[in-house]
């Protein structure tokens, strides 16, 4: 015996969510049916509406239900700085860290020729158009510090080189609050090579 | 800056699911919007359908979209044994363990007068009616081995006493494959008091 067919379908459907295995999916289905029918109904409606209405910002390609996102609309950002990120979650992390006042461009992934992800799939035509407008002076290539992220950053820099903008990349080094013992060798040697003068002022 | 209003709503809505905090909810929303729109659409539809159609089995009160569940419909179960459980998940666990061939009755919780959960809320009128039919000889009170589960088992036994059925409760003891060192004192003393003769045959 298992649950009834519709309940089994519900459990199965929950497995599209990241990190949700069979046990968690069953717990979610039981929780909604036993205790949270109102919340579940609302969840169903909001998922449908979001999937229907949320698309890419026409300017920066971040996820938004508006044609142009609030950050692109804002008059208080520095148009000479553009930060290129792989995902809206990366963009949010940078915004929450504070300090960056420029604009963003979201790739939704990185170049991956073997998976058929080429320059158009990550919006590089739109990015080149944007840089071609002439306002941008520096492009911060904030793709992930992974092999794919590095390769994507290199490709973008080479493609946009003729526009005469400056490129930068986030600094590598030891994470704050971490313990050296647990930092991987690659990061540690990068941090050593990039060591900074230190003095008591 | 946060995400757009509709995406924030989506993240918030995921928090009705058990064990889903703000970070996990954000990851789920991003995953659906970035990579799983088809699966998300289907999830939304199945949640709506299940909430709409899944109710209680008229006989045993387990969750099902049918008027009477498959197990109650089955002709191959023993009508003289009735197992009372707190939830459909408990019922499934017992079924998957195998061995029990009787029928079930699902309380959907336990008595909790302080929260306003009285006998009708856990279906005791329907249970009494069922026992009154006369086919049942033994009621296995498989409520949870918690204070509330024990109290509910006692209450049910006292209410149904006049029908002359036998009552039983799952055995207490050390869990199989566990280590005595980590078994709590209450369980250990119950297991000691209930110790069984052991001989080499």
mmCIF file of C-alpha atoms in Angstrom:
data_model
loop_
_atom_site.group_PDB
_atom_site.id
_atom_site.type_symbol
_atom_site.label_atom_id
_atom_site.label_comp_id
_atom_site.label_asym_id
_atom_site.label_seq_id
_atom_site.Cartn_x
_atom_site.Cartn_y
_atom_site.Cartn_z
ATOM 1 C CA UNK A 1 0.000 0.000 0.000
ATOM 2 C CA UNK A 2 1.031 3.520 -0.696
ATOM 3 C CA UNK A 3 -1.049 6.667 -0.443
ATOM 4 C CA UNK A 4 -3.929 7.296 -2.852
ATOM 5 C CA UNK A 5 -2.948 8.108 -6.479
ATOM 6 C CA UNK A 6 -3.501 11.865 -6.169
ATOM 7 C CA UNK A 7 -1.483 12.070 -2.950
ATOM 8 C CA UNK A 8 1.313 10.048 -4.583
ATOM 9 C CA UNK A 9 1.263 12.539 -7.483
ATOM 10 C CA UNK A 10 1.510 15.406 -5.006
ATOM 11 C CA UNK A 11 4.508 13.792 -3.280
ATOM 12 C CA UNK A 12 6.165 13.193 -6.643
ATOM 13 C CA UNK A 13 5.548 16.795 -7.741
ATOM 14 C CA UNK A 14 7.315 18.195 -4.673
ATOM 15 C CA UNK A 15 10.472 16.473 -5.826
ATOM 16 C CA UNK A 16 11.100 19.172 -8.461
ATOM 17 C CA UNK A 17 12.132 21.392 -5.542
ATOM 18 C CA UNK A 18 15.868 21.450 -4.833
ATOM 19 C CA UNK A 19 17.026 19.244 -1.978
ATOM 20 C CA UNK A 20 13.668 17.493 -1.626
ATOM 21 C CA UNK A 21 13.916 13.688 -1.495
ATOM 22 C CA UNK A 22 11.087 11.161 -1.085
ATOM 23 C CA UNK A 23 10.810 11.501 2.700
ATOM 24 C CA UNK A 24 10.752 15.303 2.685
ATOM 25 C CA UNK A 25 8.273 15.342 -0.214
ATOM 26 C CA UNK A 26 5.961 13.047 1.765
ATOM 27 C CA UNK A 27 6.280 15.264 4.828
ATOM 28 C CA UNK A 28 5.433 18.349 2.737
ATOM 29 C CA UNK A 29 2.379 16.697 1.166
ATOM 30 C CA UNK A 30 1.094 15.488 4.552
ATOM 31 C CA UNK A 31 1.724 18.873 6.135
ATOM 32 C CA UNK A 32 -0.247 20.725 3.447
ATOM 33 C CA UNK A 33 -3.151 18.259 3.453
ATOM 34 C CA UNK A 34 -3.319 17.840 7.223
ATOM 35 C CA UNK A 35 -2.549 21.293 8.524
ATOM 36 C CA UNK A 36 -2.013 23.952 5.875
ATOM 37 C CA UNK A 37 -4.684 23.821 3.210
ATOM 38 C CA UNK A 38 -5.032 27.608 3.157
ATOM 39 C CA UNK A 39 -1.288 28.155 2.850
ATOM 40 C CA UNK A 40 -1.067 25.392 0.267
ATOM 41 C CA UNK A 41 -3.781 26.962 -1.839
ATOM 42 C CA UNK A 42 -1.991 30.256 -1.723
ATOM 43 C CA UNK A 43 1.333 28.564 -2.571
ATOM 44 C CA UNK A 44 -0.292 26.938 -5.598
ATOM 45 C CA UNK A 45 -1.699 30.256 -6.801
ATOM 46 C CA UNK A 46 1.497 32.213 -6.285
ATOM 47 C CA UNK A 47 3.623 29.570 -8.065
ATOM 48 C CA UNK A 48 1.256 29.667 -11.056
ATOM 49 C CA UNK A 49 1.200 33.462 -11.136
ATOM 50 C CA UNK A 50 4.965 33.806 -10.756
ATOM 51 C CA UNK A 51 5.720 31.246 -13.473
ATOM 52 C CA UNK A 52 3.253 33.041 -15.710
ATOM 53 C CA UNK A 53 4.313 36.622 -15.052
ATOM 54 C CA UNK A 54 7.962 36.643 -14.006
ATOM 55 C CA UNK A 55 10.328 37.144 -16.914
ATOM 56 C CA UNK A 56 13.622 38.922 -17.523
ATOM 57 C CA UNK A 57 14.181 42.652 -17.052
ATOM 58 C CA UNK A 58 14.633 44.109 -20.561
ATOM 59 C CA UNK A 59 17.727 45.959 -19.447
ATOM 60 C CA UNK A 60 19.615 43.757 -16.983
ATOM 61 C CA UNK A 61 17.908 40.375 -17.447
ATOM 62 C CA UNK A 62 17.254 39.882 -13.747
ATOM 63 C CA UNK A 63 14.020 38.096 -12.829
ATOM 64 C CA UNK A 64 11.069 40.466 -12.473
ATOM 65 C CA UNK A 65 7.391 40.671 -13.330
ATOM 66 C CA UNK A 66 7.878 44.276 -14.563
ATOM 67 C CA UNK A 67 9.250 45.062 -18.036
ATOM 68 C CA UNK A 68 12.199 46.850 -16.386
ATOM 69 C CA UNK A 69 13.285 46.048 -12.808
ATOM 70 C CA UNK A 70 13.301 48.535 -9.927
ATOM 71 C CA UNK A 71 17.082 48.708 -9.816
ATOM 72 C CA UNK A 72 17.367 49.561 -13.515
ATOM 73 C CA UNK A 73 14.618 52.177 -13.067
ATOM 74 C CA UNK A 74 16.366 53.783 -10.106
ATOM 75 C CA UNK A 75 17.893 57.205 -10.792
ATOM 76 C CA UNK A 76 20.261 56.875 -7.849
ATOM 77 C CA UNK A 77 22.651 54.305 -9.283
ATOM 78 C CA UNK A 78 25.979 54.935 -10.961
ATOM 79 C CA UNK A 79 25.622 54.326 -14.720
ATOM 80 C CA UNK A 80 29.398 54.119 -15.224
ATOM 81 C CA UNK A 81 29.716 50.826 -13.291
ATOM 82 C CA UNK A 82 28.226 47.540 -14.455
ATOM 83 C CA UNK A 83 28.442 44.338 -12.421
ATOM 84 C CA UNK A 84 27.970 41.099 -14.363
ATOM 85 C CA UNK A 85 26.642 38.178 -12.279
ATOM 86 C CA UNK A 86 25.570 34.617 -13.012
ATOM 87 C CA UNK A 87 22.256 34.701 -11.150
ATOM 88 C CA UNK A 88 19.695 36.965 -9.452
ATOM 89 C CA UNK A 89 20.725 35.300 -6.149
ATOM 90 C CA UNK A 90 24.335 36.479 -6.705
ATOM 91 C CA UNK A 91 23.029 39.973 -7.452
ATOM 92 C CA UNK A 92 21.046 39.955 -4.215
ATOM 93 C CA UNK A 93 24.084 38.772 -2.229
ATOM 94 C CA UNK A 94 26.172 41.669 -3.587
ATOM 95 C CA UNK A 95 23.380 44.171 -2.903
ATOM 96 C CA UNK A 96 22.992 42.907 0.649
ATOM 97 C CA UNK A 97 26.739 43.129 1.242
ATOM 98 C CA UNK A 98 26.347 46.832 0.371
ATOM 99 C CA UNK A 99 28.902 49.164 -1.131
ATOM 100 C CA UNK A 100 28.291 48.664 -4.837
ATOM 101 C CA UNK A 101 26.287 51.520 -6.330
ATOM 102 C CA UNK A 102 26.396 50.682 -10.026
ATOM 103 C CA UNK A 103 24.090 48.683 -12.302
ATOM 104 C CA UNK A 104 23.876 44.937 -12.888
ATOM 105 C CA UNK A 105 23.662 42.495 -15.737
ATOM 106 C CA UNK A 106 22.462 38.931 -15.098
ATOM 107 C CA UNK A 107 23.730 36.084 -17.297
ATOM 108 C CA UNK A 108 21.499 33.296 -15.876
ATOM 109 C CA UNK A 109 24.334 30.815 -15.974
ATOM 110 C CA UNK A 110 27.755 30.639 -17.563
ATOM 111 C CA UNK A 111 29.142 29.567 -20.912
ATOM 112 C CA UNK A 112 28.994 25.812 -21.268
ATOM 113 C CA UNK A 113 29.493 24.780 -24.901
ATOM 114 C CA UNK A 114 29.106 21.076 -24.109
ATOM 115 C CA UNK A 115 25.598 21.759 -22.753
ATOM 116 C CA UNK A 116 24.797 24.024 -25.706
ATOM 117 C CA UNK A 117 24.975 27.210 -23.616
ATOM 118 C CA UNK A 118 26.571 29.745 -25.934
ATOM 119 C CA UNK A 119 26.957 33.540 -25.828
ATOM 120 C CA UNK A 120 23.340 34.319 -26.827
ATOM 121 C CA UNK A 121 21.916 32.028 -24.133
ATOM 122 C CA UNK A 122 23.613 34.135 -21.457
ATOM 123 C CA UNK A 123 22.551 37.395 -23.123
ATOM 124 C CA UNK A 124 25.935 38.597 -24.355
ATOM 125 C CA UNK A 125 24.351 40.332 -27.378
ATOM 126 C CA UNK A 126 22.257 42.442 -24.986
ATOM 127 C CA UNK A 127 25.325 43.032 -22.792
ATOM 128 C CA UNK A 128 27.377 44.228 -25.757
ATOM 129 C CA UNK A 129 24.546 46.556 -26.800
ATOM 130 C CA UNK A 130 24.458 47.922 -23.259
ATOM 131 C CA UNK A 131 28.211 48.547 -23.131
ATOM 132 C CA UNK A 132 27.979 50.068 -26.622
ATOM 133 C CA UNK A 133 25.687 52.796 -25.279
ATOM 134 C CA UNK A 134 28.877 54.403 -23.978
ATOM 135 C CA UNK A 135 27.980 55.286 -20.357
ATOM 136 C CA UNK A 136 29.787 52.329 -18.789
ATOM 137 C CA UNK A 137 33.436 52.846 -17.783
ATOM 138 C CA UNK A 138 34.068 49.694 -15.782
ATOM 139 C CA UNK A 139 32.620 46.210 -16.013
ATOM 140 C CA UNK A 140 32.979 44.136 -12.817
ATOM 141 C CA UNK A 141 33.010 40.504 -13.913
ATOM 142 C CA UNK A 142 31.483 38.954 -10.794
ATOM 143 C CA UNK A 143 30.921 35.475 -12.197
ATOM 144 C CA UNK A 144 31.575 32.614 -9.787
ATOM 145 C CA UNK A 145 35.167 31.761 -8.817
ATOM 146 C CA UNK A 146 34.867 28.420 -10.627
ATOM 147 C CA UNK A 147 36.449 27.144 -13.821
ATOM 148 C CA UNK A 148 33.265 27.941 -15.768
ATOM 149 C CA UNK A 149 32.871 31.355 -14.155
ATOM 150 C CA UNK A 150 36.491 32.251 -14.950
ATOM 151 C CA UNK A 151 36.150 31.109 -18.555
ATOM 152 C CA UNK A 152 32.951 33.122 -18.951
ATOM 153 C CA UNK A 153 34.634 36.224 -17.490
ATOM 154 C CA UNK A 154 37.549 35.829 -19.909
ATOM 155 C CA UNK A 155 35.240 35.396 -22.867
ATOM 156 C CA UNK A 156 33.189 38.469 -21.973
ATOM 157 C CA UNK A 157 36.328 40.601 -21.494
ATOM 158 C CA UNK A 158 37.697 39.490 -24.857
ATOM 159 C CA UNK A 159 34.395 40.181 -26.634
ATOM 160 C CA UNK A 160 33.933 43.623 -25.125
ATOM 161 C CA UNK A 161 37.585 44.691 -25.349
ATOM 162 C CA UNK A 162 37.026 46.879 -28.397
ATOM 163 C CA UNK A 163 34.636 49.136 -26.452
ATOM 164 C CA UNK A 164 37.513 50.468 -24.395
ATOM 165 C CA UNK A 165 35.965 49.836 -20.967
ATOM 166 C CA UNK A 166 37.941 48.685 -17.944
ATOM 167 C CA UNK A 167 37.346 45.177 -16.580
ATOM 168 C CA UNK A 168 37.720 43.977 -13.034
ATOM 169 C CA UNK A 169 37.163 40.782 -11.114
ATOM 170 C CA UNK A 170 36.378 40.255 -7.416
ATOM 171 C CA UNK A 171 39.460 39.830 -5.219
ATOM 172 C CA UNK A 172 40.475 36.309 -4.224
ATOM 173 C CA UNK A 173 41.586 35.627 -0.709
ATOM 174 C CA UNK A 174 40.714 34.096 2.616
ATOM 175 C CA UNK A 175 37.092 34.578 3.674
ATOM 176 C CA UNK A 176 36.561 36.807 6.715
ATOM 177 C CA UNK A 177 35.914 34.966 9.944
ATOM 178 C CA UNK A 178 37.227 31.731 8.474
ATOM 179 C CA UNK A 179 40.073 29.658 9.837
ATOM 180 C CA UNK A 180 43.212 29.247 7.707
ATOM 181 C CA UNK A 181 43.306 25.563 8.579
ATOM 182 C CA UNK A 182 40.141 24.991 6.574
ATOM 183 C CA UNK A 183 40.888 27.206 3.578
ATOM 184 C CA UNK A 184 41.683 25.220 0.432
ATOM 185 C CA UNK A 185 45.186 25.348 -1.039
ATOM 186 C CA UNK A 186 44.252 27.228 -4.219
ATOM 187 C CA UNK A 187 42.600 30.030 -2.283
ATOM 188 C CA UNK A 188 45.451 30.163 0.214
ATOM 189 C CA UNK A 189 48.145 30.469 -2.457
ATOM 190 C CA UNK A 190 46.097 33.179 -4.227
ATOM 191 C CA UNK A 191 45.787 35.017 -0.909
ATOM 192 C CA UNK A 192 49.561 34.706 -0.353
ATOM 193 C CA UNK A 193 50.405 36.060 -3.772
ATOM 194 C CA UNK A 194 47.976 38.910 -3.302
ATOM 195 C CA UNK A 195 49.178 39.787 0.217
ATOM 196 C CA UNK A 196 48.889 43.428 1.240
ATOM 197 C CA UNK A 197 51.251 45.701 3.183
ATOM 198 C CA UNK A 198 50.284 45.858 6.828
ATOM 199 C CA UNK A 199 51.326 48.573 9.216
ATOM 200 C CA UNK A 200 50.315 50.001 12.560
ATOM 201 C CA UNK A 201 49.021 53.499 11.946
ATOM 202 C CA UNK B 1 16.968 45.853 -2.597
ATOM 203 C CA UNK B 2 15.168 42.585 -2.464
ATOM 204 C CA UNK B 3 13.623 40.641 -5.327
ATOM 205 C CA UNK B 4 10.571 41.970 -7.170
ATOM 206 C CA UNK B 5 7.271 41.916 -5.215
ATOM 207 C CA UNK B 6 5.890 38.801 -6.920
ATOM 208 C CA UNK B 7 9.127 36.863 -6.372
ATOM 209 C CA UNK B 8 9.148 37.941 -2.721
ATOM 210 C CA UNK B 9 5.574 36.665 -2.424
ATOM 211 C CA UNK B 10 6.655 33.362 -3.945
ATOM 212 C CA UNK B 11 9.536 33.027 -1.466
ATOM 213 C CA UNK B 12 7.202 33.859 1.417
ATOM 214 C CA UNK B 13 4.627 31.305 0.213
ATOM 215 C CA UNK B 14 7.177 28.479 0.237
ATOM 216 C CA UNK B 15 7.597 29.019 3.960
ATOM 217 C CA UNK B 16 4.328 27.197 4.688
ATOM 218 C CA UNK B 17 6.227 24.001 3.885
ATOM 219 C CA UNK B 18 7.722 22.220 6.907
ATOM 220 C CA UNK B 19 11.417 22.847 7.533
ATOM 221 C CA UNK B 20 11.641 25.616 4.940
ATOM 222 C CA UNK B 21 13.357 28.770 6.197
ATOM 223 C CA UNK B 22 14.062 32.003 4.303
ATOM 224 C CA UNK B 23 17.216 30.733 2.550
ATOM 225 C CA UNK B 24 15.652 27.461 1.411
ATOM 226 C CA UNK B 25 12.491 29.264 0.268
ATOM 227 C CA UNK B 26 14.633 31.624 -1.828
ATOM 228 C CA UNK B 27 16.517 28.701 -3.326
ATOM 229 C CA UNK B 28 13.237 26.968 -4.194
ATOM 230 C CA UNK B 29 11.790 30.095 -5.836
ATOM 231 C CA UNK B 30 14.975 30.690 -7.861
ATOM 232 C CA UNK B 31 15.138 27.043 -8.876
ATOM 233 C CA UNK B 32 11.563 27.007 -10.173
ATOM 234 C CA UNK B 33 11.875 30.324 -12.005
ATOM 235 C CA UNK B 34 15.335 29.674 -13.426
ATOM 236 C CA UNK B 35 15.266 25.992 -14.229
ATOM 237 C CA UNK B 36 11.974 24.232 -13.546
ATOM 238 C CA UNK B 37 9.052 26.219 -14.910
ATOM 239 C CA UNK B 38 7.381 23.097 -16.292
ATOM 240 C CA UNK B 39 7.759 21.180 -13.033
ATOM 241 C CA UNK B 40 6.664 24.243 -11.081
ATOM 242 C CA UNK B 41 3.521 24.607 -13.149
ATOM 243 C CA UNK B 42 2.700 20.977 -12.566
ATOM 244 C CA UNK B 43 3.427 21.330 -8.830
ATOM 245 C CA UNK B 44 1.035 24.286 -8.668
ATOM 246 C CA UNK B 45 -1.718 22.339 -10.432
ATOM 247 C CA UNK B 46 -1.309 19.182 -8.365
ATOM 248 C CA UNK B 47 -1.302 21.131 -5.073
ATOM 249 C CA UNK B 48 -4.540 22.877 -6.093
ATOM 250 C CA UNK B 49 -6.164 19.634 -7.216
ATOM 251 C CA UNK B 50 -5.085 17.692 -4.134
ATOM 252 C CA UNK B 51 -6.268 20.392 -1.732
ATOM 253 C CA UNK B 52 -9.547 20.491 -3.601
ATOM 254 C CA UNK B 53 -10.175 16.769 -3.940
ATOM 255 C CA UNK B 54 -8.408 14.967 -1.104
ATOM 256 C CA UNK B 55 -10.622 14.426 1.903
ATOM 257 C CA UNK B 56 -11.098 11.732 4.535
ATOM 258 C CA UNK B 57 -12.092 8.153 3.771
ATOM 259 C CA UNK B 58 -15.663 7.740 5.021
ATOM 260 C CA UNK B 59 -14.728 4.564 6.837
ATOM 261 C CA UNK B 60 -11.230 4.962 8.235
ATOM 262 C CA UNK B 61 -10.639 8.730 7.871
ATOM 263 C CA UNK B 62 -7.317 8.317 6.082
ATOM 264 C CA UNK B 63 -6.532 10.898 3.386
ATOM 265 C CA UNK B 64 -7.875 9.932 -0.036
ATOM 266 C CA UNK B 65 -9.582 11.506 -3.026
ATOM 267 C CA UNK B 66 -12.031 8.566 -3.181
ATOM 268 C CA UNK B 67 -15.100 8.343 -0.907
ATOM 269 C CA UNK B 68 -13.669 5.115 0.562
ATOM 270 C CA UNK B 69 -9.937 4.308 0.439
ATOM 271 C CA UNK B 70 -8.415 1.297 -1.320
ATOM 272 C CA UNK B 71 -7.505 -0.420 1.938
ATOM 273 C CA UNK B 72 -11.054 -0.172 3.306
ATOM 274 C CA UNK B 73 -12.370 -1.455 -0.062
ATOM 275 C CA UNK B 74 -9.985 -4.413 -0.057
ATOM 276 C CA UNK B 75 -11.630 -7.791 0.571
ATOM 277 C CA UNK B 76 -8.340 -9.330 1.683
ATOM 278 C CA UNK B 77 -8.004 -7.656 5.079
ATOM 279 C CA UNK B 78 -8.980 -9.038 8.451
ATOM 280 C CA UNK B 79 -12.131 -7.278 9.673
ATOM 281 C CA UNK B 80 -11.610 -8.444 13.252
ATOM 282 C CA UNK B 81 -8.489 -6.308 13.790
ATOM 283 C CA UNK B 82 -8.521 -2.513 13.835
ATOM 284 C CA UNK B 83 -5.368 -0.426 14.207
ATOM 285 C CA UNK B 84 -5.876 3.142 15.433
ATOM 286 C CA UNK B 85 -3.135 5.584 14.345
ATOM 287 C CA UNK B 86 -2.577 9.309 14.700
ATOM 288 C CA UNK B 87 -1.741 10.036 11.049
ATOM 289 C CA UNK B 88 -1.761 8.600 7.515
ATOM 290 C CA UNK B 89 2.062 8.642 7.691
ATOM 291 C CA UNK B 90 1.937 6.347 10.753
ATOM 292 C CA UNK B 91 -0.450 4.071 8.867
ATOM 293 C CA UNK B 92 1.961 3.908 5.924
ATOM 294 C CA UNK B 93 4.896 3.142 8.236
ATOM 295 C CA UNK B 94 2.997 0.186 9.750
ATOM 296 C CA UNK B 95 1.947 -1.050 6.300
ATOM 297 C CA UNK B 96 5.508 -0.849 5.031
ATOM 298 C CA UNK B 97 6.796 -2.722 8.074
ATOM 299 C CA UNK B 98 4.423 -5.486 6.964
ATOM 300 C CA UNK B 99 2.744 -8.107 9.091
ATOM 301 C CA UNK B 100 -0.473 -6.349 10.067
ATOM 302 C CA UNK B 101 -3.421 -7.571 8.010
ATOM 303 C CA UNK B 102 -6.314 -5.804 9.680
ATOM 304 C CA UNK B 103 -8.049 -2.473 9.051
ATOM 305 C CA UNK B 104 -7.092 1.029 10.170
ATOM 306 C CA UNK B 105 -8.650 4.061 11.730
ATOM 307 C CA UNK B 106 -6.907 7.447 11.463
ATOM 308 C CA UNK B 107 -7.391 10.041 14.203
ATOM 309 C CA UNK B 108 -5.534 12.938 12.525
ATOM 310 C CA UNK B 109 -3.940 13.987 15.781
ATOM 311 C CA UNK B 110 -4.468 13.215 19.432
ATOM 312 C CA UNK B 111 -6.667 14.564 22.190
ATOM 313 C CA UNK B 112 -5.501 17.991 23.263
ATOM 314 C CA UNK B 113 -8.181 19.732 25.332
ATOM 315 C CA UNK B 114 -6.055 22.872 25.771
ATOM 316 C CA UNK B 115 -5.945 23.303 21.990
ATOM 317 C CA UNK B 116 -9.638 22.544 21.693
ATOM 318 C CA UNK B 117 -9.070 19.098 20.183
ATOM 319 C CA UNK B 118 -11.782 16.948 21.720
ATOM 320 C CA UNK B 119 -13.151 13.458 20.920
ATOM 321 C CA UNK B 120 -15.184 14.546 17.860
ATOM 322 C CA UNK B 121 -12.195 16.308 16.277
ATOM 323 C CA UNK B 122 -10.314 12.999 16.192
ATOM 324 C CA UNK B 123 -13.349 11.119 14.918
ATOM 325 C CA UNK B 124 -14.162 9.075 18.020
ATOM 326 C CA UNK B 125 -17.894 9.094 17.211
ATOM 327 C CA UNK B 126 -17.125 7.403 13.890
ATOM 328 C CA UNK B 127 -14.725 5.004 15.629
ATOM 329 C CA UNK B 128 -17.358 4.023 18.184
ATOM 330 C CA UNK B 129 -19.877 3.457 15.388
ATOM 331 C CA UNK B 130 -17.325 1.255 13.621
ATOM 332 C CA UNK B 131 -16.609 -0.831 16.707
ATOM 333 C CA UNK B 132 -20.388 -1.005 17.354
ATOM 334 C CA UNK B 133 -20.837 -2.854 14.048
ATOM 335 C CA UNK B 134 -19.595 -5.910 15.921
ATOM 336 C CA UNK B 135 -16.976 -7.378 13.539
ATOM 337 C CA UNK B 136 -13.967 -6.013 15.422
ATOM 338 C CA UNK B 137 -12.464 -8.216 18.121
ATOM 339 C CA UNK B 138 -9.230 -6.348 18.879
ATOM 340 C CA UNK B 139 -8.341 -2.667 18.683
ATOM 341 C CA UNK B 140 -4.590 -1.971 18.441
ATOM 342 C CA UNK B 141 -4.061 1.492 19.902
ATOM 343 C CA UNK B 142 -1.020 2.527 17.872
ATOM 344 C CA UNK B 143 -0.986 6.169 18.891
ATOM 345 C CA UNK B 144 2.471 7.686 19.406
ATOM 346 C CA UNK B 145 4.497 6.677 22.492
ATOM 347 C CA UNK B 146 4.189 10.219 23.856
ATOM 348 C CA UNK B 147 2.255 11.632 26.787
ATOM 349 C CA UNK B 148 -0.521 12.795 24.431
ATOM 350 C CA UNK B 149 -0.573 9.517 22.526
ATOM 351 C CA UNK B 150 -0.808 7.518 25.769
ATOM 352 C CA UNK B 151 -3.604 9.718 27.103
ATOM 353 C CA UNK B 152 -5.515 9.371 23.828
ATOM 354 C CA UNK B 153 -5.098 5.567 23.905
ATOM 355 C CA UNK B 154 -6.404 5.455 27.476
ATOM 356 C CA UNK B 155 -9.371 7.647 26.647
ATOM 357 C CA UNK B 156 -10.309 5.539 23.603
ATOM 358 C CA UNK B 157 -10.030 2.291 25.583
ATOM 359 C CA UNK B 158 -12.238 3.669 28.355
ATOM 360 C CA UNK B 159 -14.852 4.943 25.892
ATOM 361 C CA UNK B 160 -15.029 1.688 23.934
ATOM 362 C CA UNK B 161 -14.827 -0.631 26.951
ATOM 363 C CA UNK B 162 -18.553 -1.380 26.912
ATOM 364 C CA UNK B 163 -18.304 -2.949 23.447
ATOM 365 C CA UNK B 164 -16.335 -5.875 24.852
ATOM 366 C CA UNK B 165 -13.431 -5.718 22.396
ATOM 367 C CA UNK B 166 -9.811 -6.406 23.383
ATOM 368 C CA UNK B 167 -7.334 -3.524 23.364
ATOM 369 C CA UNK B 168 -3.615 -3.687 22.757
ATOM 370 C CA UNK B 169 -0.771 -1.257 22.499
ATOM 371 C CA UNK B 170 2.528 -1.566 20.591
ATOM 372 C CA UNK B 171 5.345 -3.099 22.668
ATOM 373 C CA UNK B 172 7.859 -0.725 24.232
ATOM 374 C CA UNK B 173 11.511 -1.622 24.113
ATOM 375 C CA UNK B 174 14.871 -0.894 22.620
ATOM 376 C CA UNK B 175 14.798 -0.142 18.879
ATOM 377 C CA UNK B 176 16.436 -2.772 16.675
ATOM 378 C CA UNK B 177 19.931 -1.899 15.505
ATOM 379 C CA UNK B 178 20.238 0.822 18.142
ATOM 380 C CA UNK B 179 22.935 1.039 20.788
ATOM 381 C CA UNK B 180 21.880 0.759 24.421
ATOM 382 C CA UNK B 181 24.204 3.636 25.311
ATOM 383 C CA UNK B 182 21.970 6.033 23.395
ATOM 384 C CA UNK B 183 18.573 4.704 24.466
ATOM 385 C CA UNK B 184 16.772 7.026 26.903
ATOM 386 C CA UNK B 185 16.197 5.941 30.473
ATOM 387 C CA UNK B 186 12.417 5.640 30.242
ATOM 388 C CA UNK B 187 12.616 3.300 27.256
ATOM 389 C CA UNK B 188 15.402 1.291 28.866
ATOM 390 C CA UNK B 189 13.489 0.732 32.115
ATOM 391 C CA UNK B 190 10.377 -0.261 30.143
ATOM 392 C CA UNK B 191 12.488 -2.720 28.152
ATOM 393 C CA UNK B 192 13.929 -4.134 31.385
ATOM 394 C CA UNK B 193 10.522 -4.620 32.970
ATOM 395 C CA UNK B 194 9.253 -6.243 29.803
ATOM 396 C CA UNK B 195 12.256 -8.542 29.387
ATOM 397 C CA UNK B 196 11.587 -11.861 27.672
ATOM 398 C CA UNK B 197 12.875 -15.376 28.415
ATOM 399 C CA UNK B 198 15.830 -16.202 26.205
ATOM 400 C CA UNK B 199 17.084 -19.697 25.467
ATOM 401 C CA UNK B 200 19.161 -21.526 22.915
ATOM 402 C CA UNK B 201 16.858 -23.790 20.967
#
